[in-house]
XYZ file of C-alpha atoms in Angstrom:
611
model
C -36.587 23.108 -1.226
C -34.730 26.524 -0.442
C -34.748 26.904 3.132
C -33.210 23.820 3.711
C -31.140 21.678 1.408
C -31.241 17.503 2.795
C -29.192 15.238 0.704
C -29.972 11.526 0.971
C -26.851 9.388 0.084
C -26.890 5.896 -0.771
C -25.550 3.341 1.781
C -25.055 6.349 4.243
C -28.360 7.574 5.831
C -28.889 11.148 5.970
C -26.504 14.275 5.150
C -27.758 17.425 6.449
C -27.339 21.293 6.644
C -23.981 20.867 4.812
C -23.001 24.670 5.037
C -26.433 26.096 4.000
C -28.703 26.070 6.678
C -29.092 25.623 10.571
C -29.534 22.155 10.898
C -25.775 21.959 11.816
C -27.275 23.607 14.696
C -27.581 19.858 16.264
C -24.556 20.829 18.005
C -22.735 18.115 19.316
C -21.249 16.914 22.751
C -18.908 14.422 22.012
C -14.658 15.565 22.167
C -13.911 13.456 18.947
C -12.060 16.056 16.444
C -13.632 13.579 13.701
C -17.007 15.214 14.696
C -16.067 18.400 13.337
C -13.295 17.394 10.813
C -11.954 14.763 8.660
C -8.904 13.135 9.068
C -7.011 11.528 6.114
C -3.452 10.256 6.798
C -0.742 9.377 4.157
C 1.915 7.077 5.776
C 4.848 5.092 3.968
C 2.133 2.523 2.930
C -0.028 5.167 1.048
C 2.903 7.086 -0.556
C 4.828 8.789 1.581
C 8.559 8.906 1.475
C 9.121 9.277 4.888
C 7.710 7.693 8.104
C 8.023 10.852 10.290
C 7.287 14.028 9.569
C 9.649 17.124 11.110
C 8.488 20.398 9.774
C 5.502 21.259 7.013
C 5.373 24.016 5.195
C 2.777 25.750 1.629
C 4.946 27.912 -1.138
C 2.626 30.572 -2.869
C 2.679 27.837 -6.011
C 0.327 25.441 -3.750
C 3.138 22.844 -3.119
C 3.518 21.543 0.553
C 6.809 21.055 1.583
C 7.791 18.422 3.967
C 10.520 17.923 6.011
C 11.881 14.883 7.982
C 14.860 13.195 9.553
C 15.871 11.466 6.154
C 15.494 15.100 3.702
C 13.173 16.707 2.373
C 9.462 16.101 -0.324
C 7.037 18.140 -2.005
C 3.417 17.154 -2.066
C 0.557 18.109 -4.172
C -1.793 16.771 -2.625
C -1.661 13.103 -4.535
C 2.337 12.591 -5.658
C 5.079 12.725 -3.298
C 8.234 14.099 -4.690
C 11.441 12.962 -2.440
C 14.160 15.787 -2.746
C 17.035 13.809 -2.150
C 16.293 12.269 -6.323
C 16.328 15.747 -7.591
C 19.094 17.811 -5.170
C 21.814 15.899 -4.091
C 22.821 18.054 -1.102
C 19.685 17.497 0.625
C 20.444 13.406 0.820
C 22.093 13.406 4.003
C 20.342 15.952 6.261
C 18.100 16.579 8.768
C 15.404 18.743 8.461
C 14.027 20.442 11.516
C 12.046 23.336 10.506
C 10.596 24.946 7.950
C 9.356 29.029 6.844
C 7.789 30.692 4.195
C 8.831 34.291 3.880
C 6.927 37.727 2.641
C 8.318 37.085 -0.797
C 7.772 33.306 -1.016
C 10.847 32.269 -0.199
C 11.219 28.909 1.441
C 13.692 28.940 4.297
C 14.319 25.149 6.079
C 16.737 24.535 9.001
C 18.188 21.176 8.590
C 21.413 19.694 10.659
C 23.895 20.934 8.436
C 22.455 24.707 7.764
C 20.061 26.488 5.988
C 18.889 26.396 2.682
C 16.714 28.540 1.117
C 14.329 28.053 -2.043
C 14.149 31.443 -4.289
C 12.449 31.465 -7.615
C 12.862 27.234 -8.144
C 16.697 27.814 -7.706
C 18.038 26.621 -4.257
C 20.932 27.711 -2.042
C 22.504 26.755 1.193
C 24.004 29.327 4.180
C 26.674 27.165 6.046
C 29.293 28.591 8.628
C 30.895 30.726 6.036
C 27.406 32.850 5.873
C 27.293 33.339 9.782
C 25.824 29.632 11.031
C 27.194 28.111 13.558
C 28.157 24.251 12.764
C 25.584 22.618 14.247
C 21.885 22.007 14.182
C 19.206 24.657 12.921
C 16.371 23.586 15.609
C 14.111 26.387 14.619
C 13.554 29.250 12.056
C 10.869 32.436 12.061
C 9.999 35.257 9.736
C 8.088 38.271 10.755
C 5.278 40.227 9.050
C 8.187 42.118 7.186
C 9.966 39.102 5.800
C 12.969 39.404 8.462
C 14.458 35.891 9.416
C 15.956 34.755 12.631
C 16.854 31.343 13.474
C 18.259 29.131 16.000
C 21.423 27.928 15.235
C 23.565 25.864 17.923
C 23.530 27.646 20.575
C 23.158 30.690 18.853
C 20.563 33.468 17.409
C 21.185 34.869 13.848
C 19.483 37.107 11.715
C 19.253 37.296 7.984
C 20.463 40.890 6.780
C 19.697 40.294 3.339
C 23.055 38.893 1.934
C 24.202 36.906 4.568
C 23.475 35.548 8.140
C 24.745 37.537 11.524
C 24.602 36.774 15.117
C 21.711 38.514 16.888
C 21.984 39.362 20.684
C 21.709 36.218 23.060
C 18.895 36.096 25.263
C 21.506 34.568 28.277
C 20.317 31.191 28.104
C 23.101 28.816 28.648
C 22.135 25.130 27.306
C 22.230 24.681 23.506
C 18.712 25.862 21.677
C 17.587 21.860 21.088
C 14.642 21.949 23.272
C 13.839 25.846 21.956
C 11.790 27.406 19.761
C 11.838 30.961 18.202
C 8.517 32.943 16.580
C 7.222 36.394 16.515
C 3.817 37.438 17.791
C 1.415 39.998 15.983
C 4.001 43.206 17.256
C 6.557 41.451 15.556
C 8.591 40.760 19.088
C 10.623 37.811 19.122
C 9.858 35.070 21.342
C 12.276 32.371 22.716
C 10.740 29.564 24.383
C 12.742 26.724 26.088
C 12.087 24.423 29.154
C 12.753 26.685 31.736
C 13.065 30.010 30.316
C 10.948 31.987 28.235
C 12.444 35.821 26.623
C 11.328 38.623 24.499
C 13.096 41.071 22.781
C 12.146 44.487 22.767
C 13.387 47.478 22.078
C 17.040 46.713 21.840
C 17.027 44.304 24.935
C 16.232 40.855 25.769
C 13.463 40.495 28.658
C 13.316 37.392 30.516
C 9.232 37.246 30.975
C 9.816 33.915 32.759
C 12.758 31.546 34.481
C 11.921 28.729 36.354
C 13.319 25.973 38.705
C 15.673 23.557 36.790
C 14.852 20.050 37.743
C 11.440 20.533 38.627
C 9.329 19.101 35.827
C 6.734 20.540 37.014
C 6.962 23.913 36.176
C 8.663 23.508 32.649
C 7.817 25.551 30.187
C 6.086 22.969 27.430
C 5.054 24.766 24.492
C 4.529 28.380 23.160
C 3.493 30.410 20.228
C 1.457 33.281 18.871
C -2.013 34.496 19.445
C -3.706 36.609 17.053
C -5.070 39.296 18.830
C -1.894 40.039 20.590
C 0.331 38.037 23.073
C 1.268 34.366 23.190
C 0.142 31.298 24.332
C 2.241 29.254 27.342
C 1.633 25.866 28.240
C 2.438 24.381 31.507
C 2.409 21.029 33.170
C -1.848 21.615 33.547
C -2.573 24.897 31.878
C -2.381 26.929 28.746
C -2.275 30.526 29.292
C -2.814 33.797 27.576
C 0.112 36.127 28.276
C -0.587 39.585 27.319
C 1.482 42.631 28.609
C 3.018 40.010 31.168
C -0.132 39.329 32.199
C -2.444 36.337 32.619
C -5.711 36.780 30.937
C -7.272 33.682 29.709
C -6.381 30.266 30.913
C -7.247 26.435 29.386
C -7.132 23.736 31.698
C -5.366 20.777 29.832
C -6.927 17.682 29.661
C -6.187 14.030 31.444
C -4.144 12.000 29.746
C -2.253 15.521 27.771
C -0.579 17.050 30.251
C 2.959 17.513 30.895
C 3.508 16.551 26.887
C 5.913 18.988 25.523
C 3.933 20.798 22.904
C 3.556 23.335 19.671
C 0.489 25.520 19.952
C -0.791 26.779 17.227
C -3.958 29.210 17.419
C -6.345 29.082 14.173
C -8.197 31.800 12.034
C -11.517 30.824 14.246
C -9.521 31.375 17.778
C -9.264 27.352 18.693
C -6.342 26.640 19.933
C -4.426 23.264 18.807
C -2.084 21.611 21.111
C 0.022 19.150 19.369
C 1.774 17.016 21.582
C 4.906 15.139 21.165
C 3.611 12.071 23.051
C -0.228 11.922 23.068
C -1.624 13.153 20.136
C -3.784 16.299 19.912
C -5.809 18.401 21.347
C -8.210 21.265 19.924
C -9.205 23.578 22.756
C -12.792 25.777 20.745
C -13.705 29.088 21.346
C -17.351 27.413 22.002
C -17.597 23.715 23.314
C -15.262 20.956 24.762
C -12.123 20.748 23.527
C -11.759 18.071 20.785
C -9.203 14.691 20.446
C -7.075 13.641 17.960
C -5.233 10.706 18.662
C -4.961 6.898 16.573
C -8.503 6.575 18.033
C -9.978 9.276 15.862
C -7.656 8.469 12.670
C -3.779 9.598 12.995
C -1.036 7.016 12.497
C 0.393 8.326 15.497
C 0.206 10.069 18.565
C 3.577 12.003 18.320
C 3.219 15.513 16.600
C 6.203 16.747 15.205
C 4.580 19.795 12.964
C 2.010 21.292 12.081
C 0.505 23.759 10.018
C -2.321 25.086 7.915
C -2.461 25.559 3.944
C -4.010 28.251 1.733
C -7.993 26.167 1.448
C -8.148 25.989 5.670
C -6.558 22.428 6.022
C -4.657 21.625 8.738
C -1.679 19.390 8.368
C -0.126 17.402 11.290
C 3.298 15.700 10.982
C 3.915 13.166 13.458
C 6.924 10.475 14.333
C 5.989 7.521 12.728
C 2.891 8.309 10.888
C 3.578 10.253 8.359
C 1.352 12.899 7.270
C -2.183 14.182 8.502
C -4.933 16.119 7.342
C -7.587 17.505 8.648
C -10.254 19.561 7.000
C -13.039 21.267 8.236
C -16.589 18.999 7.920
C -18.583 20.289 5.422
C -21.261 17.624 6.051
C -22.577 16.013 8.809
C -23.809 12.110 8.169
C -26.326 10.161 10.000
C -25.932 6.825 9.846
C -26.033 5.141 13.214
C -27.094 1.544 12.654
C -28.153 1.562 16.354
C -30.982 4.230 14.636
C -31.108 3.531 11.054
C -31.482 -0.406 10.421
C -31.507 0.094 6.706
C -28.772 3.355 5.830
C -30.022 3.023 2.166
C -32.095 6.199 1.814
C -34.387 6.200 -1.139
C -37.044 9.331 -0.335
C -36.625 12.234 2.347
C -39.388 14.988 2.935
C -39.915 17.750 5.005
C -42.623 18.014 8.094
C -41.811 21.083 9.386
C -38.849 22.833 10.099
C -36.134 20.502 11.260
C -38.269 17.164 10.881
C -38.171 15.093 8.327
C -39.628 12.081 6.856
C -36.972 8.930 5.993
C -37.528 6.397 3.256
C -35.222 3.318 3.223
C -34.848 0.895 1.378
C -35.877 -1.866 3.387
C -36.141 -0.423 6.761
C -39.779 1.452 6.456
C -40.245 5.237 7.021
C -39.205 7.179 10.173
C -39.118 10.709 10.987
C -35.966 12.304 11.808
C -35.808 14.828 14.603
C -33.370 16.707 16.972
C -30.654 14.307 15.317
C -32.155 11.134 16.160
C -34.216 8.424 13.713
C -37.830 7.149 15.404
C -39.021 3.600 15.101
C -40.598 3.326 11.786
C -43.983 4.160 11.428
C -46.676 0.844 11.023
C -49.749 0.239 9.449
C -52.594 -3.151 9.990
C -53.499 -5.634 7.261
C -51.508 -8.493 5.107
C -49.419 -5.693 2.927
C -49.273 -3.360 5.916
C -46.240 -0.794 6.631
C -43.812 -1.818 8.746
C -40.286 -2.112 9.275
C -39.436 -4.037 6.590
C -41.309 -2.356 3.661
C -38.975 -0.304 0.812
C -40.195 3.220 0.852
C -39.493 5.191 -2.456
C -41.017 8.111 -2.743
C -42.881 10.609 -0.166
C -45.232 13.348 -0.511
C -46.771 16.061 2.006
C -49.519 17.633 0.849
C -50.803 21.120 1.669
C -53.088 19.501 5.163
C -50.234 17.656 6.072
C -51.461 14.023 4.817
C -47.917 11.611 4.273
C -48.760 9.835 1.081
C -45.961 7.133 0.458
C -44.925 5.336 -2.704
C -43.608 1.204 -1.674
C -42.263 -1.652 -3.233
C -44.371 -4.418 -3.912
C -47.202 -2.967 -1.774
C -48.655 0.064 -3.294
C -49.237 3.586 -2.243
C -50.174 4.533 1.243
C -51.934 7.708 2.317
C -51.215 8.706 6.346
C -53.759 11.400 7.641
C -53.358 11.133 11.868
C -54.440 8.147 12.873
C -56.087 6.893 9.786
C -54.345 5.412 6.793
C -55.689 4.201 3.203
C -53.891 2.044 1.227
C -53.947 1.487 -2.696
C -52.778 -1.994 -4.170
C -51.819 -3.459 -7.617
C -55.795 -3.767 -8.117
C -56.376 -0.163 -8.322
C -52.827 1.025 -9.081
C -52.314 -1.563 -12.161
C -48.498 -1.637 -10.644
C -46.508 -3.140 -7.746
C -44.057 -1.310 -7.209
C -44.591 2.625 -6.886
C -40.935 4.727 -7.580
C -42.547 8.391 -7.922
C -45.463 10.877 -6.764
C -46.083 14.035 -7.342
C -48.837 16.473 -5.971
C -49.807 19.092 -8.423
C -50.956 22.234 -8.043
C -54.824 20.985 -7.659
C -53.855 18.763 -5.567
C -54.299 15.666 -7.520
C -51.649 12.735 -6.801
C -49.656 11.625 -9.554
C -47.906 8.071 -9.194
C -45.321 6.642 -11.356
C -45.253 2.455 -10.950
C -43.553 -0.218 -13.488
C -46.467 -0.145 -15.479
C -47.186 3.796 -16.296
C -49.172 6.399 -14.719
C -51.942 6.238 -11.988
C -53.969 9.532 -11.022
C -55.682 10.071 -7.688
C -58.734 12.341 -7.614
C -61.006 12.209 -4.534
C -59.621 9.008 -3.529
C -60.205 7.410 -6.853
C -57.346 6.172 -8.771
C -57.063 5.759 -11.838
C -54.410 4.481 -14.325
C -53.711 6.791 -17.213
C -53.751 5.533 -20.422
C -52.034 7.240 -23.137
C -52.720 5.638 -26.484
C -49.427 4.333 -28.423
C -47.581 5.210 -25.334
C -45.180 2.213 -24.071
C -44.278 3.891 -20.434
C -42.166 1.209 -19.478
C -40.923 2.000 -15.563
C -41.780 5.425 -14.363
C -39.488 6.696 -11.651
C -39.551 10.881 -12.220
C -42.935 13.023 -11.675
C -42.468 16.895 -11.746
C -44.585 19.677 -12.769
C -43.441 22.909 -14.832
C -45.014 26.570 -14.040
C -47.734 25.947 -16.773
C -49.043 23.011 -14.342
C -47.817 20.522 -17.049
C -46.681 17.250 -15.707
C -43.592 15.795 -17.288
C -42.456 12.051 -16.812
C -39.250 10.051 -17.389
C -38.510 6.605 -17.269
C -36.098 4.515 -16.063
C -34.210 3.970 -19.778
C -33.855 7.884 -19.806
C -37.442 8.832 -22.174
C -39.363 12.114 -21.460
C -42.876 12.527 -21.963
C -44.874 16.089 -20.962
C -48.421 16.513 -21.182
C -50.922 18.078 -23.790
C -54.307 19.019 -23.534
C -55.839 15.026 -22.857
C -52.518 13.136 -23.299
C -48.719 13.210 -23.401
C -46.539 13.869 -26.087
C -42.997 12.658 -26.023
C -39.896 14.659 -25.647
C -37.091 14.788 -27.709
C -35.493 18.431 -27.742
C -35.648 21.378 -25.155
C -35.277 24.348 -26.884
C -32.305 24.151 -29.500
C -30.616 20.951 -27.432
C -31.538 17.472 -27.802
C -32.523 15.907 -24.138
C -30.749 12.468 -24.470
C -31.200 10.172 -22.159
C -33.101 11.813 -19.072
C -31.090 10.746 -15.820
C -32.879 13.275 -13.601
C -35.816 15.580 -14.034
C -36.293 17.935 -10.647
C -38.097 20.758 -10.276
C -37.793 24.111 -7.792
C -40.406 25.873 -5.719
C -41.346 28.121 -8.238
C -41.540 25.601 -11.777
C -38.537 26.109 -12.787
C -37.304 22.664 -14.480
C -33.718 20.898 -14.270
C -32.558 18.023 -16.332
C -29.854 16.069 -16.566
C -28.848 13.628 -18.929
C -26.469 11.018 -20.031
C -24.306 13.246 -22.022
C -22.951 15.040 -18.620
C -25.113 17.896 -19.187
C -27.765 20.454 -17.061
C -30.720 21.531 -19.055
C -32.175 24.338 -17.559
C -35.823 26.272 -17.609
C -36.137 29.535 -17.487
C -38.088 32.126 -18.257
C -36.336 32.923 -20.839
C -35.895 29.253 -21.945
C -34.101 26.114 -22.050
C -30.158 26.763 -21.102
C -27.249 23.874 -21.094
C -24.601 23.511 -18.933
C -21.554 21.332 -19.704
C -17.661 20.425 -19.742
C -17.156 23.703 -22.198
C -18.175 25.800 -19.176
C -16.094 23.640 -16.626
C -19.071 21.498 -15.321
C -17.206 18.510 -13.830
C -17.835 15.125 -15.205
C -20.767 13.078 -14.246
C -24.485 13.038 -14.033
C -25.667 15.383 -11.236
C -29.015 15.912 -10.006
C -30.582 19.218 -8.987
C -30.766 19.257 -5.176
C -31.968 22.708 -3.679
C -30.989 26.337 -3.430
C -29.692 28.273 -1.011
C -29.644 32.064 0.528
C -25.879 32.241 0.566
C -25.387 31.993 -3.713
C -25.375 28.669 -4.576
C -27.164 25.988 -6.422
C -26.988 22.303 -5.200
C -26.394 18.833 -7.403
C -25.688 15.498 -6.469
C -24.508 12.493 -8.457
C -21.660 9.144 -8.001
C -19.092 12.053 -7.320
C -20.285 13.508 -3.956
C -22.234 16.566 -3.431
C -22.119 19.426 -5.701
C -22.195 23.448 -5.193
C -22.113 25.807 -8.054
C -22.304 29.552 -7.587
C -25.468 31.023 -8.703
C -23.650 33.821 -10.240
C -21.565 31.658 -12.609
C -24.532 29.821 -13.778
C -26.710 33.112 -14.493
C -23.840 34.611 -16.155
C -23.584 31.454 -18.660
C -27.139 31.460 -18.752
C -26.520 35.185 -20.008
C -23.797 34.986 -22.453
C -23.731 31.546 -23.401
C -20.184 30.927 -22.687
C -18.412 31.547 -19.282
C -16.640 29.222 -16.413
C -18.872 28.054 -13.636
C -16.951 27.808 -10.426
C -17.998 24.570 -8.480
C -17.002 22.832 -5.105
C -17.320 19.200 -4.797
C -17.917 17.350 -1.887
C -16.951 14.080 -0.987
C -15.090 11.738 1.805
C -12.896 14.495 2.345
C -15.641 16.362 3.192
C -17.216 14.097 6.126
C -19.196 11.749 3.288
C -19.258 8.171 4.261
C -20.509 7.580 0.727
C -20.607 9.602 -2.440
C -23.235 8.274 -4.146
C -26.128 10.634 -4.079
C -29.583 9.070 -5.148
């Protein structure tokens, strides 16, 4: 297939449209944030040092940094590195926020002071440098590296050799329910419960001051939106402030309001409220907003941080659960039992454009449609298709007919109302694991006893003298109308003139064990093996792929191709892409990298074994 690439995954149902076509189109109604991301949390019990998580921030070298009450830890992703082991100061502080600069530099505001991180060498800025005693509740850098924090009850700014104090904005509580951050003009923005400033040109402007002691008009949360202005959020409502001006508004939802807040506004234009107290909330640019709370995954409902790395995750630190993360779904899965009685998926063709046909194993054959599974479709007699049978192969042919390969009972042929069904007595086998409609429309069906050909209804089992076929499970055809055949112990067989010849070598490489034979729209043959290689067709002729040209380990299976550059491979790992550049510029100079994305349960699988 090319238009559309559909991945069936054992014990999971159905993965489609997974960033190459439209069927993601099935948009979705539900407010769950795990219907558009995936949520993987690493709390004390899964590694990490600390149960509540302060401030998170990426350095340029990939490492997230991660602050808490009890110090500070770096995290790549699978190791947590506690800093209080490897710098002593850092034992005994707080750490309350957290900045990377223009340069790289790694700026954190802890309890004691500041301490910056500058070429894997660290140093602190107490009193001495221009800090007040006292608690360092928040720290920003603008687009030209500049650094201002809030310190006590005061505001300094870094001039480069030391910190000095910056002109007060009037407030007079202490900055502990503040924050400080600069919007897209590079203005600095103080936010605290009742008072929200900006200073411009020289001068601090008070842009709002409201009521002390009434809750209800307290300031909750503020910070940056990319196309100029900032986001407010109220008791009920999150506005867009723009030359003092209201000019978007987002109603919060029941059961978030009045929860003091960061807001954070991503590279797509949703806006993420994280609240202290009831988890969070992801208002789209297009649809409801979406939840986030120990329902949909995190440890905890109480954000502390958040923040977003250099692939596009998101990473939420929260009071008692540790860290978050939430990627982006690349795939969507299928798999409600209330639909899909059997989620084993052994076959899966196209109908027509966003229809398919569904195999199981065990649970009969059902078209899929609009997002939903049908009942499964049922045929008469005493080895009849029903609900039950194990479908394991399907074919459409060119009028539509369904023809259907099924365990135990044979090979069924669906044309509208009418069905024909072929048993062990004209199939010689049981147990049918591949078909295959070649180019003169003859069937092809590969059974635990060889080969069986239909022509005009006939069938008729292929014998190939001195030929042991063993279990055939792989049927494909190459752009000579050849038909090729494996078997399940990994032997290759293509056919001559009036027989079939075995297969040993493609070209200059030896096949080894066949794992998967597949072939695209227009002939072209893949083959994989159990040496962890790709053996390719082309026109040219046969090309390999493997670990010398960074092909990751395992035995992947040609899926499908895509319009957007990439080729398509499944296997025990997860879903596969691979550039099609990469792979025609190996195919060109016999050496090269390919550049490859897996996909897994980080990626919205519920399994990763692809059959």
């Amino acid at each position: 297939m090319k238009l559309k690439a559909f991945i069936y995954v054992y014990r999971l149902g159905l993965l489609v449209a997974f960033m190459v076509v439209g069927l993601r189109g099935q948009e979705t109604t539900s407010n769950r944030i795990t219907d558009k991301y995936v949520v993987t949390t690493w709390d004390t019990d899964a590694g990490s040092p600390f149960i509540a998580i302060t401030a998170v921030a990426q350095a340029p070298d990939g490492y997230l940094w991660l602050g808490s009450y009890e110090g500070l830890a770096r995290f790549d992703g699978i190791r947590f590195v506690h800093q209080a082991k490897a710098v002593a100061p850092f034992e005994d502080e707080l750490t309350l926020s957290m900045v990377v600069d223009q340069q790289g530099d790694l700026w954190i505001g802890t309890s004691i002071g500041i301490w910056r991180r500058k070429n894997m060498e660290w140093e602190q800025f107490k009193p001495e440098s221009g800090l007040l005693d006292g608690l360092v509740y928040s720290i920003a850098c603008d687009s030209k590296g500049e650094i201002i924090a809030l310190s006590g009850n005061k505001v300094v700014r870094w001039n480069g050799t030391a910190f000095e104090e910056f002109p007060h904005p009037g407030t007079t509580t202490t900055f502990s329910q503040h924050n400080c951050f600069f919007d897209t003009e590079d203005r600095l923005w103080v936010r605290g419960l009742v008072n929200l400033d900006v200073f411009e040109s020289g001068n601090w402007i008070s842009v709002r001051a409201t009521p002390r002691g009434d809750r209800s008009k307290n300031l909750l949360g503020a910070g940056p939106a990319r196309n100029g202005g900032i986001w407010l959020a109220e008791s009920s409502v999150i506005n867009l402030l723009r030359d003092d001006k209201i000019v978007e508004s987002k109603t919060r939802i029941e059961g978030h309001q009045e929860d003091e807040v960061t807001l954070w506004e991503d590279p797509e234009g949703n806006v993420w409220e994280a609240g202290e107290k009831n988890g969070l909330v992801i208002h789209q640019v297009e649809g409801p907003p979406l939840i986030g709370t120990i329902e949909e995954g995190l440890s905890n409902n109480a954000i502390l941080s958040i923040g977003q790395d250099q692939e596009g995750n998101v990473w939420v630190g929260s009071d008692g659960g540790g860290i978050a993360r939430i990627r982006p779904r690349s795939v969507i899965a299928h798999a409600d039992r209330s639909q899909l009685r059997q989620p084993v998926i052994n076959a899966v063709a196209e109908l027509d454009r966003d229809k398919l046909l569904v195999g199981t194993h065990g649970g009969g054959v059902m078209v899929f449609e609009n997002g939903k599974f049908g009942e499964p479709l049922q045929t008469e007699g005493n080895l009849r298709l029903g609900e039950q049978s194990w479908v394991q192969a399907i074919e459409i042919g060119s009028d539509g007919e369904i023809w259907l390969g099924s365990y135990q009972t044979g090979v069924f042929r669906l044309t509208g109302d009418q069905n024909t069904q072929w048993t062990f007595r004209e199939l010689r086998g049981r147990h049918v694991y591949a078909l295959h409609i070649d180019r003169l429309d003859r069937v092809w069906a590969g059974h635990e006893h060889g080969l069986t050909l239909f022509v005009d209804d006939q069938a008729t089992h292929f014998e190939a003298s001195g030929i042991d076929w063993g279990v055939i499970n792989m049927i494909v055809e190459d752009r000579e109308s050849r038909i090729w055949v494996s078997n399940r112990v990994g032997q290759l067989w293509r056919q001559t003139e009036d027989s079939f010849e075995p297969v040993t070598a493609l070209g200059r490489f030896e096949t080894g064990e066949v794992r998967y034979l597949q072939q695209t729209e227009s002939g072209e043959l893949w083959l994989t093996n159990d040496r962890n290689e790709i053996l390719r067709q082309t026109t040219g002729g046969w090309i390999r792929y493997d670990q010398t040209h960074d092909l990751p380990a395992g035995e992947w299976k040609y899926l499908a191709s895509d319009n957007l550059g990439y080729h398509w491979f499944g296997s025990h790992r997860g879903i596969m892409r691979v550039t099609k550049e990469s792979m025609a510029s190996v195919a060109q100079n016999g050496s090269g990298k390919l550049r490859c994305q897996i996909l897994n349960r980080q990626d919205g699988m519920e399994s990763v074994r692809v059959r």
